[in-house]
Amino acid sequence: MDAFTNHTGKVVPYDMPNVDTDQIIPARFLKKIDRVGFGELLFYELRYEEDGSPKPGFILNQPQYAGGTILVSGPQFGIGSSREHAPWAIQQYGFRVVIAPSFGDIFRNNCYQNGLLPVMLDAAEVDTIIARAQEVQGYELTVDLETQQVTDSLGLAASFDIDPFRKENLVQGLDDIGLTLQNEGAIDAFESTHS
Amino acid sequence: MAPKTMFEKIWDAHVVREEEGKPSLLYVDLHLVHEVTSPQAFDGLRLNNRRIRRLDKTVAVADHNVPTNDRDKPLTDEVSKAQLEAMQRNADEFGLEYHDMFSEKQGIVHVIGPEQGRTQPGMIIVCGDSHTATHGAVGAMAFGIGTSEVEHVLATQCIWQAKPKTMEVRVDGTLGFGVTPKDVILAIIGKIGTSGGIGHAIEYTGSVFREMSMEGRMTVCNMSIEAGARTGMVAPDETTFAYLKGREYAPSDADWDAAVERWTALRTDPDATFDTVVTLDAADIQPQVTWGTNPAQVLPVGGRVPKPDEFESSQEQGAVEKALAYMGLNGGERIQDIAVDTVFIGSCTNSRIEDLRAAAAVAKGKQKADTVRALVVPGSWAVKQQAEEEGLDQVFTDAGFEWRDAGCSMCLAMNPDRLAPGERSASTSNRNFEGRQGPGGRTHLVSPPMAAAAAIAGHFVDVRELN
């Protein structure tokens, strides 16, 4: 897994609540058996016309947001299915961070597994970021995982919470399975008494 | 000892390792695997030269991609075919019990678990599927996981979990005629919203759930995720024990009594408290129909589609406008004036024998509207077989409904069963998200009797007013 310490990048403001995993990546694209090629399928129905050409109005097709690496959206981002293809698609598009007032639980866990950082901020802070990204050409944020701060050059300084275990794994890019297998003795012991 | 909720008892009995302020390492009793969220997990195992730690606690089944008709013919979708073949290869290579679409134990993963008695009270059950909470109906802690976590559980039989808060959802009173478990859970989601349960484990309590059948409890627990909850459960009782007794993988003989004693002790202690409590009155719950693009956008069948200006914030108004535009509806329209093109009776929410009986009772002796295509997709081979023994297949086909083989089918349209762009469904599934049943498809979630009634009338009707 890619390690994550801090990141500065362009913001893509997708001002929408309840962005569910079926919007992020439709089910018919879950048939692939490898982990690659999901970036171009991100937000497929919203992003492409029926003939495959880009829909001009959609945020990812607007030239000023090209090359964005920080996705900012409304509450309950990633609700719905357990498909890890959702964070794969977001990450493979080029995003390193997703900021929202709240997330679907499974989606958030899946982000951690892939070194994609989900950041929960207050709704008012998210609104500020979205407004600035819509107004300021090339608006950027810096997301520092070690200090748990999101900042911009206009004076924004927003703190976020993260589970210390998740943080440590992200900072070190640790593989969960390797970590768990260090506890193999404890698993063996548990199995010997658990009915 | 401090009083505990059922959730806390199950959690505490599975902690392999815990440390203050960190997620706990929990032991998994049953890992259900299907073809969609597992191939990359098996790749990971191969890459690191790892094996499946407990083959005896792991079972795989094909459900999401499988066609529901013409199974004797070659699969028309090459990509689905490749995914099903990968599942078979992985099962063979790792020695995993696997039920392909020709196995008599095949069915939707959340239907076969309880049906075969694999799902038992007090267990921790995981699956790479968000509707895993279904298994909580027997009094288990069951939740969905992603593919990396599937790989983790395969390799370690454990999972890291941050402890959720507890939520009691209590519904007391008696449900009115024509009001089903599906209407109960839709009403709950309508009340608490898609985020109402985020970070929580729900226990459903109150007379409505005590009096509900096991299959009804499964429908309710199944949709816990649609309220954002990690898991949902109902305390095991005589209904649970009667359901499980004699099932293939349930304890038998001398083990049975000991199991019942253990299971009975799982119930929430009288003095235990929940972090959050939500209550509904059964008498207020009416047959429900969703109008929008998430399951909380739901109304009683007698209602009218809302107008954006009935909502307060501009963000909500924008979301409602977007939902109405997608759904092709006007604010103020009567729900019962909405015509449907397709009726889907199936999915891990509503494809069990009781669901099919309830739909058949409405369809019996009637004809579907000419404008409607109606599909009935049983949840498993076993459900299909039982329905045929009861003659339900005949009731459906006489009424002009199609009778299919078991699978996830049109719930998420990974197989050939899907809506065309702009097509509108009355569906007994669990998600009305944009494009869920096919690109541009418009989904209204309802109970099995409401779906059958819509198929006959050609539009939504109040099932209580039939005959």
XYZ file of C-alpha atoms in Angstrom:
662
model
C 0.000 0.000 0.000
C 1.164 3.561 -0.762
C 2.227 5.475 2.322
C 0.501 8.787 3.025
C 2.079 11.594 5.016
C 0.962 14.828 3.440
C -0.324 16.029 0.121
C -0.858 19.340 -1.648
C -3.069 19.377 -4.701
C -5.852 20.895 -6.721
C -9.399 20.597 -5.389
C -12.317 19.203 -7.370
C -15.540 20.410 -5.710
C -18.420 18.007 -6.315
C -21.190 19.685 -4.351
C -23.619 16.805 -3.936
C -24.935 14.881 -0.919
C -25.366 11.073 -0.880
C -22.841 10.236 -3.584
C -23.391 6.470 -3.502
C -21.080 3.721 -4.704
C -23.329 2.965 -7.690
C -22.634 6.511 -8.910
C -18.914 6.199 -8.173
C -18.682 2.982 -10.163
C -21.695 1.202 -11.673
C -22.077 -2.511 -10.902
C -21.552 -3.656 -14.462
C -17.897 -2.590 -14.180
C -17.303 -4.845 -11.181
C -16.795 -7.887 -13.362
C -13.114 -7.270 -13.914
C -10.909 -9.674 -12.013
C -7.860 -7.435 -11.665
C -7.340 -4.211 -9.773
C -6.498 -1.843 -12.617
C -8.330 0.240 -15.204
C -11.023 1.658 -12.905
C -9.928 5.324 -13.131
C -11.534 5.922 -16.510
C -14.756 4.330 -15.240
C -15.098 6.685 -12.245
C -18.562 8.369 -12.168
C -19.240 6.696 -15.505
C -22.947 7.559 -16.000
C -22.476 11.140 -14.869
C -19.263 11.634 -16.794
C -19.977 10.172 -20.237
C -22.716 10.430 -22.857
C -24.189 7.227 -24.229
C -21.708 7.302 -27.145
C -18.793 7.507 -24.702
C -17.996 11.182 -25.263
C -17.546 13.351 -22.146
C -20.594 15.202 -20.765
C -19.490 18.834 -20.789
C -21.298 19.836 -17.593
C -19.831 17.184 -15.318
C -17.203 18.356 -12.879
C -14.450 15.965 -14.015
C -14.882 17.191 -17.594
C -14.448 20.861 -16.752
C -10.963 21.938 -17.858
C -10.298 24.062 -14.769
C -10.485 20.946 -12.582
C -8.229 18.755 -14.706
C -5.398 17.243 -12.721
C -7.293 17.561 -9.441
C -6.084 15.290 -6.648
C -8.422 16.228 -3.788
C -12.112 15.405 -4.192
C -14.470 17.403 -1.969
C -18.132 16.453 -1.721
C -21.291 16.516 0.385
C -22.436 14.412 3.334
C -22.741 10.611 3.253
C -20.128 10.229 0.542
C -19.660 6.571 -0.453
C -22.884 5.177 0.986
C -24.061 1.888 -0.437
C -22.213 -1.200 -1.435
C -19.000 -2.718 -0.127
C -17.307 -2.595 -3.553
C -13.668 -1.664 -3.089
C -13.763 -0.785 -6.783
C -15.123 2.612 -5.606
C -11.910 3.740 -3.859
C -9.866 2.011 -6.581
C -11.636 4.130 -9.220
C -11.179 7.349 -7.237
C -7.525 6.608 -6.582
C -6.731 5.436 -10.095
C -8.274 8.624 -11.487
C -5.574 10.448 -9.538
C -7.182 11.458 -6.258
C -5.177 11.070 -3.051
C -7.738 12.539 -0.645
C -11.539 12.665 -0.360
C -13.032 15.312 1.916
C -16.683 15.215 3.041
C -18.760 15.926 6.163
C -19.489 12.182 6.520
C -18.776 8.885 4.788
C -20.345 5.480 4.331
C -18.610 3.171 6.843
C -17.470 0.429 4.488
C -16.280 2.910 1.885
C -14.165 4.674 4.491
C -12.594 1.367 5.618
C -11.878 0.503 2.002
C -10.110 3.854 1.489
C -7.758 3.133 4.387
C -6.874 -0.231 2.857
C -5.595 1.522 -0.245
C -3.798 4.573 1.056
C -6.589 6.893 -0.096
C -7.211 9.335 2.751
C -10.858 10.038 3.715
C -11.048 13.305 5.678
C -14.133 14.264 7.628
C -14.576 18.001 8.189
C -17.480 20.054 9.537
C -20.161 20.799 6.952
C -19.365 24.539 7.208
C -15.681 23.920 6.472
C -16.567 21.725 3.513
C -18.893 24.455 2.228
C -16.070 26.988 2.482
C -13.695 24.738 0.552
C -16.291 24.058 -2.144
C -17.064 27.784 -2.521
C -13.366 28.663 -2.793
C -12.687 25.890 -5.290
C -15.561 27.196 -7.425
C -14.287 30.785 -7.277
C -10.515 30.543 -7.219
C -8.844 29.187 -10.340
C -6.428 26.346 -9.481
C -7.476 26.350 -5.798
C -5.291 24.002 -3.765
C -5.355 22.440 -0.316
C -2.632 20.914 1.759
C -3.643 17.863 3.750
C -1.165 16.939 6.463
C -1.883 13.576 8.038
C 0.738 13.862 10.761
C -0.694 17.122 12.164
C -4.262 16.201 11.039
C -4.720 19.600 9.414
C -6.231 20.814 6.158
C -4.956 24.252 5.099
C -5.093 26.621 2.145
C -3.305 29.852 1.252
C -6.373 31.926 2.194
C -6.177 31.198 5.896
C -8.236 28.012 6.180
C -6.952 25.719 8.924
C -9.278 22.819 9.644
C -8.455 19.889 11.952
C -9.691 16.372 11.428
C -9.873 13.241 13.545
C -8.496 9.875 12.553
C -8.151 6.584 14.356
C -4.495 6.373 15.529
C -4.224 2.803 14.208
C -5.377 3.833 10.746
C -3.083 6.833 10.830
C -0.032 4.769 11.718
C -0.775 2.248 8.965
C -1.259 5.020 6.405
C 1.883 6.889 7.386
C 3.941 3.715 7.191
C 2.059 2.185 4.252
C 1.641 -1.009 6.300
C -0.014 -4.162 5.013
C -2.782 -5.107 7.462
C -2.359 -8.822 6.874
C 1.335 -8.810 7.705
C 0.518 -6.877 10.858
C -2.201 -9.311 11.883
C -0.029 -12.330 11.254
C 2.350 -10.976 13.886
C -0.510 -11.910 16.243
C -0.715 -15.479 14.990
C -0.038 -16.856 18.464
C -3.003 -14.927 19.834
C -5.217 -16.209 16.997
C -4.126 -19.806 17.672
C -4.841 -19.374 21.371
C -8.244 -17.866 20.664
C -9.165 -20.713 18.314
C -8.252 -23.330 20.918
C -10.915 -22.044 23.335
C -13.563 -20.508 21.047
C -16.463 -22.841 20.362
C -21.029 -7.698 35.932
C -22.153 -4.605 34.102
C -25.259 -5.173 31.980
C -24.526 -5.570 28.282
C -26.366 -5.302 25.011
C -26.440 -8.330 22.718
C -24.018 -6.552 20.423
C -21.525 -6.058 23.277
C -21.789 -9.706 24.317
C -21.051 -10.901 20.799
C -18.235 -8.394 20.370
C -16.580 -9.299 23.686
C -16.700 -13.016 22.880
C -14.674 -12.468 19.698
C -11.834 -10.192 20.756
C -8.479 -11.752 19.866
C -6.574 -8.617 20.682
C -7.538 -5.188 21.903
C -5.768 -2.025 22.864
C -7.237 1.175 24.226
C -8.077 3.670 21.483
C -7.375 1.267 18.624
C -9.553 -1.073 16.569
C -9.891 -4.577 17.971
C -8.841 -7.743 16.227
C -12.006 -9.865 16.070
C -12.395 -13.529 15.216
C -14.720 -14.424 12.336
C -16.928 -17.538 12.637
C -18.288 -17.564 9.101
C -16.901 -15.981 5.943
C -19.187 -15.968 2.911
C -17.518 -15.377 -0.440
C -18.961 -14.576 -3.867
C -17.500 -14.067 -7.312
C -17.546 -10.264 -7.536
C -15.574 -9.019 -4.545
C -13.122 -11.902 -4.217
C -10.894 -12.308 -7.330
C -8.433 -9.562 -6.331
C -8.332 -11.021 -2.800
C -7.268 -14.434 -4.106
C -4.651 -12.697 -6.275
C -3.284 -11.076 -3.128
C -3.046 -14.437 -1.380
C -1.213 -15.937 -4.344
C 1.175 -13.012 -4.576
C 2.182 -13.429 -0.930
C 2.110 -17.205 -0.929
C -0.679 -17.299 1.663
C -3.396 -19.916 2.207
C -6.955 -19.796 3.556
C -6.620 -20.202 7.298
C -9.979 -21.867 7.971
C -11.559 -23.599 5.019
C -14.165 -25.018 7.409
C -15.442 -21.505 8.175
C -15.480 -20.278 4.579
C -17.914 -20.995 1.760
C -18.260 -19.477 -1.697
C -21.244 -19.177 -4.008
C -21.987 -17.678 -7.416
C -24.844 -15.197 -7.216
C -24.231 -11.677 -8.579
C -23.424 -12.520 -12.215
C -25.410 -15.644 -12.845
C -28.132 -15.625 -15.485
C -31.605 -16.488 -14.193
C -32.720 -18.301 -17.329
C -31.221 -20.525 -20.044
C -28.497 -21.832 -17.747
C -28.057 -24.820 -20.002
C -26.781 -22.467 -22.715
C -23.330 -20.833 -22.781
C -23.073 -17.493 -20.982
C -23.584 -14.591 -23.366
C -21.633 -12.098 -21.268
C -17.934 -12.878 -21.713
C -16.852 -10.719 -18.788
C -19.315 -12.355 -16.381
C -18.187 -15.701 -17.664
C -14.549 -14.836 -16.959
C -15.422 -13.766 -13.428
C -17.347 -16.976 -12.723
C -14.474 -19.018 -14.148
C -12.031 -17.148 -11.925
C -14.181 -18.044 -8.896
C -14.074 -21.708 -9.877
C -10.307 -21.632 -10.410
C -9.727 -19.913 -7.086
C -11.966 -22.384 -5.255
C -10.129 -25.311 -6.844
C -6.685 -23.907 -6.158
C -7.387 -23.026 -2.512
C -9.603 -26.042 -1.759
C -12.627 -23.910 -0.968
C -16.227 -25.203 -0.841
C -17.929 -23.507 -3.782
C -21.445 -23.692 -5.157
C -21.684 -22.755 -8.812
C -24.977 -22.045 -10.550
C -25.698 -25.744 -11.024
C -25.346 -26.645 -7.345
C -28.510 -27.339 -5.368
C -26.989 -25.237 -2.589
C -26.640 -22.223 -4.882
C -28.517 -19.033 -4.200
C -27.991 -15.472 -3.073
C -25.291 -15.591 -0.418
C -27.589 -13.962 2.178
C -30.382 -16.404 1.465
C -28.379 -19.633 1.617
C -26.513 -18.824 4.854
C -29.577 -18.913 7.117
C -31.419 -21.453 4.948
C -28.656 -24.041 5.358
C -28.240 -23.280 9.074
C -24.697 -21.978 8.605
C -25.789 -18.616 10.029
C -26.159 -19.012 13.787
C -26.792 -16.778 16.798
C -23.739 -15.272 18.486
C -21.518 -15.565 15.424
C -19.462 -12.906 13.740
C -20.195 -13.238 10.024
C -18.577 -11.267 7.220
C -18.935 -11.153 3.461
C -17.691 -8.855 0.732
C -21.183 -7.486 0.370
C -22.901 -4.658 2.190
C -26.126 -6.574 2.773
C -24.410 -9.053 5.073
C -26.342 -7.624 8.038
C -29.169 -9.892 6.829
C -27.645 -12.655 8.972
C -28.128 -10.478 12.055
C -31.746 -11.644 12.003
C -30.727 -14.733 13.992
C -28.848 -12.660 16.583
C -25.410 -12.540 14.942
C -23.066 -9.652 14.272
C -22.829 -9.654 10.495
C -21.346 -6.929 8.341
C -20.026 -6.181 4.880
C -16.345 -5.800 4.078
C -14.247 -4.735 1.087
C -11.964 -6.873 -1.027
C -8.780 -6.089 0.957
C -10.634 -7.192 4.065
C -11.849 -10.337 2.290
C -8.192 -11.168 1.644
C -7.402 -10.376 5.274
C -10.119 -12.691 6.602
C -9.137 -15.470 4.214
C -5.550 -15.260 5.455
C -6.133 -14.668 9.170
C -9.782 -15.553 9.993
C -9.791 -12.201 11.795
C -10.748 -8.618 11.093
C -9.800 -5.253 12.589
C -12.867 -3.339 13.715
C -13.387 -0.061 15.514
C -16.193 -0.617 18.009
C -19.390 1.008 16.738
C -21.883 2.702 19.021
C -25.116 0.903 19.814
C -28.558 1.930 18.612
C -31.905 0.513 19.609
C -34.644 0.785 17.021
C -37.840 -0.074 18.853
C -41.143 -0.591 17.089
C -44.060 -1.446 19.344
C -47.673 -2.107 18.524
C -49.247 -4.204 15.819
C -48.706 -3.784 12.096
C -51.825 -3.072 10.095
C -53.211 -5.318 7.374
C -51.009 -5.276 4.264
C -48.012 -3.806 6.086
C -44.912 -5.984 5.735
C -41.390 -6.115 7.226
C -40.184 -4.272 4.093
C -42.500 -1.388 4.917
C -41.180 -1.372 8.491
C -37.544 -1.026 7.438
C -38.348 1.538 4.725
C -40.272 3.580 7.311
C -37.296 3.357 9.688
C -34.889 4.540 6.978
C -37.340 7.288 6.029
C -37.285 8.451 9.633
C -33.561 8.297 10.431
C -32.175 8.902 6.920
C -29.317 7.302 5.000
C -26.835 8.478 7.632
C -28.956 7.919 10.754
C -27.152 4.696 11.592
C -23.593 5.608 10.554
C -21.107 4.311 13.110
C -23.781 2.261 14.887
C -24.777 -1.353 15.387
C -28.560 -1.541 15.463
C -30.646 -3.900 17.563
C -34.278 -4.042 16.455
C -36.532 -4.445 19.492
C -40.187 -4.212 20.394
C -43.300 -6.271 19.839
C -43.234 -5.899 16.051
C -39.920 -7.740 15.752
C -40.777 -10.252 18.480
C -43.865 -11.218 16.518
C -42.115 -11.138 13.140
C -41.080 -14.315 11.310
C -37.394 -15.087 10.759
C -37.670 -14.202 7.102
C -39.271 -10.869 7.978
C -36.422 -10.166 10.396
C -33.968 -10.919 7.587
C -35.664 -8.336 5.360
C -35.362 -5.754 8.125
C -31.730 -6.500 9.070
C -30.788 -6.669 5.375
C -31.458 -2.981 4.847
C -29.609 -1.754 7.973
C -26.834 -0.553 5.678
C -29.305 1.688 3.837
C -29.632 3.624 7.088
C -25.831 3.759 7.216
C -25.509 1.205 10.054
C -22.590 -1.192 10.303
C -24.866 -4.047 11.273
C -28.393 -4.837 12.459
C -29.660 -7.651 14.648
C -32.662 -9.162 16.401
C -32.446 -11.128 19.659
C -32.720 -14.902 19.232
C -35.947 -16.377 20.608
C -38.244 -19.356 20.100
C -38.920 -18.199 16.528
C -35.182 -18.265 15.821
C -34.675 -21.684 17.388
C -37.668 -23.182 15.576
C -36.309 -21.789 12.299
C -32.797 -23.198 12.779
C -33.660 -26.603 14.216
C -32.982 -29.427 11.776
C -31.174 -27.292 9.189
C -28.142 -28.975 7.668
C -25.348 -27.042 9.380
C -27.200 -26.197 12.630
C -26.168 -28.030 15.812
C -27.999 -31.293 16.293
C -28.758 -33.910 18.941
C -26.946 -33.283 22.222
C -25.328 -30.108 20.894
C -28.693 -28.521 20.193
C -29.789 -27.960 23.813
C -26.429 -26.516 24.779
C -26.549 -24.214 21.772
C -30.033 -22.973 22.658
C -28.893 -22.246 26.185
C -25.882 -20.313 24.888
C -27.976 -18.445 22.332
C -30.629 -17.500 24.881
C -27.955 -15.856 27.030
C -27.044 -13.524 24.152
C -30.082 -11.327 24.666
C -29.547 -7.758 25.800
C -29.585 -7.521 29.598
C -32.635 -5.710 31.013
C -30.568 -2.841 32.447
C -28.241 -2.400 29.484
C -28.406 0.926 27.677
C -27.921 1.933 24.058
C -26.055 5.018 22.862
C -28.991 6.029 20.687
C -32.662 5.037 20.799
C -35.180 5.480 17.995
C -38.819 4.523 18.362
C -41.637 4.107 15.882
C -45.261 3.212 16.432
C -46.359 0.224 14.342
C -49.789 1.763 13.845
C -48.229 4.680 11.927
C -46.506 2.459 9.364
C -48.215 2.122 6.005
C -47.167 0.397 2.779
C -44.148 2.354 1.498
C -42.941 3.398 -1.946
C -39.653 5.199 -2.619
C -39.925 8.161 -4.991
C -36.274 9.277 -5.247
C -32.759 7.990 -5.675
C -31.920 6.839 -2.168
C -33.940 4.595 0.155
C -34.683 7.419 2.610
C -36.647 9.208 -0.116
C -39.730 7.200 0.711
C -43.427 7.832 1.343
C -46.596 5.981 2.296
C -48.435 4.751 -0.801
C -51.170 7.331 -0.268
C -48.684 10.190 -0.539
C -47.617 12.635 -3.201
C -44.127 13.098 -4.614
C -42.594 16.065 -2.748
C -41.713 19.409 -4.325
C -38.197 20.804 -3.878
C -39.515 23.879 -2.030
C -40.875 21.634 0.738
C -37.247 21.209 1.853
C -35.261 23.716 3.875
C -31.637 23.859 2.769
C -30.587 24.734 -0.761
C -28.450 21.581 -0.823
C -31.515 19.442 -0.015
C -33.608 21.285 -2.591
C -30.911 20.707 -5.197
C -30.725 17.020 -4.316
C -34.520 16.655 -4.571
C -34.569 18.453 -7.934
C -31.831 16.162 -9.207
C -33.691 13.072 -7.928
C -36.988 14.151 -9.517
C -35.295 14.902 -12.830
C -33.593 11.508 -12.814
C -36.809 9.742 -11.856
C -38.853 11.637 -14.460
C -41.351 12.775 -11.814
C -43.050 16.053 -10.984
C -43.355 17.337 -7.425
C -46.958 16.989 -6.250
C -47.719 13.909 -8.356
C -49.706 11.159 -6.591
C -47.619 8.023 -5.983
C -50.541 5.913 -7.184
C -50.583 7.698 -10.545
C -47.045 6.536 -11.348
C -47.071 3.814 -14.036
C -44.441 1.070 -13.976
C -42.850 -0.845 -16.861
C -41.134 -3.633 -14.969
C -41.789 -5.462 -11.721
C -38.929 -7.287 -10.024
C -39.657 -9.652 -7.159
C -36.383 -10.957 -5.778
C -33.007 -9.950 -4.188
C -31.423 -10.709 -0.808
C -34.079 -8.427 0.712
C -37.236 -10.159 -0.539
C -36.758 -13.480 -2.337
C -37.546 -16.006 0.371
C -40.507 -18.337 0.425
C -42.688 -16.021 2.539
C -42.006 -13.160 0.135
C -43.016 -15.298 -2.820
C -46.129 -16.514 -1.017
C -47.150 -12.941 -0.209
C -46.669 -11.838 -3.818
C -48.454 -14.922 -5.154
C -51.426 -14.286 -2.881
C -51.903 -10.932 -4.656
C -51.265 -12.288 -8.157
C -53.448 -15.370 -7.813
C -56.205 -15.547 -10.398
C -55.243 -12.185 -11.919
C -53.345 -11.022 -14.970
C -50.459 -8.608 -15.114
C -51.091 -5.422 -17.068
C -50.125 -5.697 -20.758
C -47.661 -2.835 -20.397
C -45.718 -4.542 -17.622
C -42.918 -7.088 -17.654
C -42.822 -8.998 -14.348
C -39.944 -11.158 -13.106
C -39.939 -13.446 -10.090
C -36.432 -14.537 -9.086
C -36.299 -16.894 -6.097
C -33.397 -16.375 -3.677
C -32.049 -19.904 -3.914
C -32.524 -23.280 -5.525
C -34.129 -24.440 -2.304
C -36.616 -21.562 -2.316
C -37.377 -22.256 -5.956
C -37.985 -25.919 -5.274
C -40.247 -25.228 -2.313
C -42.222 -22.625 -4.254
C -42.758 -25.131 -7.049
C -43.923 -27.751 -4.558
C -46.482 -25.216 -3.336
C -47.558 -24.372 -6.875
C -46.471 -20.731 -6.620
C -44.636 -20.906 -9.936
C -47.951 -21.793 -11.577
C -49.718 -18.888 -9.884
C -47.071 -16.508 -11.203
C -46.889 -17.872 -14.734
C -50.710 -17.977 -14.959
C -50.685 -14.279 -14.074
C -48.129 -13.597 -16.821
C -45.049 -13.270 -14.570
C -41.736 -14.878 -15.576
C -40.428 -17.570 -13.219
C -36.631 -17.632 -13.057
C -33.606 -19.336 -11.483
C -31.902 -18.048 -8.315
C -29.504 -15.113 -8.223
C -29.095 -11.398 -7.471
C -30.522 -10.575 -10.892
C -32.104 -7.181 -11.426
C -31.244 -5.889 -7.958
C -27.965 -4.662 -9.416
C -28.134 -5.730 -13.047
C -24.788 -7.475 -13.287
C -26.463 -10.292 -15.186
C -28.677 -9.864 -18.281
C -31.725 -8.821 -16.165
C -31.791 -5.043 -16.261
C -33.842 -1.946 -16.972
C -33.514 -0.031 -20.231
C -32.755 3.709 -19.971
C -35.840 5.552 -18.713
C -37.625 2.326 -17.803
C -39.404 2.376 -14.433
C -39.569 -0.503 -11.971
C -41.437 -1.514 -8.870
C -38.752 -3.563 -7.185
C -38.536 -5.563 -3.971
C -34.768 -4.975 -3.817
C -32.863 -2.616 -1.545
C -31.394 0.281 -3.526
C -32.977 2.878 -5.767
C -29.683 4.588 -6.571
C -29.247 6.102 -10.036
C -28.442 3.381 -12.564
C -28.656 0.611 -9.980
C -30.897 -1.615 -12.114
C -29.299 -0.560 -15.398
C -28.059 2.771 -16.815
C -30.890 5.326 -16.768
C -33.264 2.869 -15.047
C -35.720 4.278 -12.486
C -36.317 2.203 -9.362
C -39.109 2.371 -6.799
C -38.601 0.114 -3.772
C -41.656 -1.682 -2.421
C -42.743 -4.858 -0.596
C -43.500 -8.097 -2.489
C -47.315 -7.687 -2.280
C -47.049 -4.047 -3.406
C -44.848 -5.129 -6.324
C -47.300 -7.819 -7.391
C -50.184 -5.354 -7.097
C -48.316 -2.834 -9.290
C -47.721 -5.535 -11.905
C -51.443 -6.207 -12.117
C -52.617 -2.599 -12.094
C -49.764 -1.246 -14.232
C -49.147 1.488 -11.645
C -48.711 1.724 -7.895
C -51.780 0.838 -5.881
C -52.497 0.506 -2.199
C -52.377 -3.242 -1.665
C -54.816 -2.837 1.229
C -57.521 -1.687 -1.146
C -57.394 -4.716 -3.465
C -60.597 -6.777 -3.276
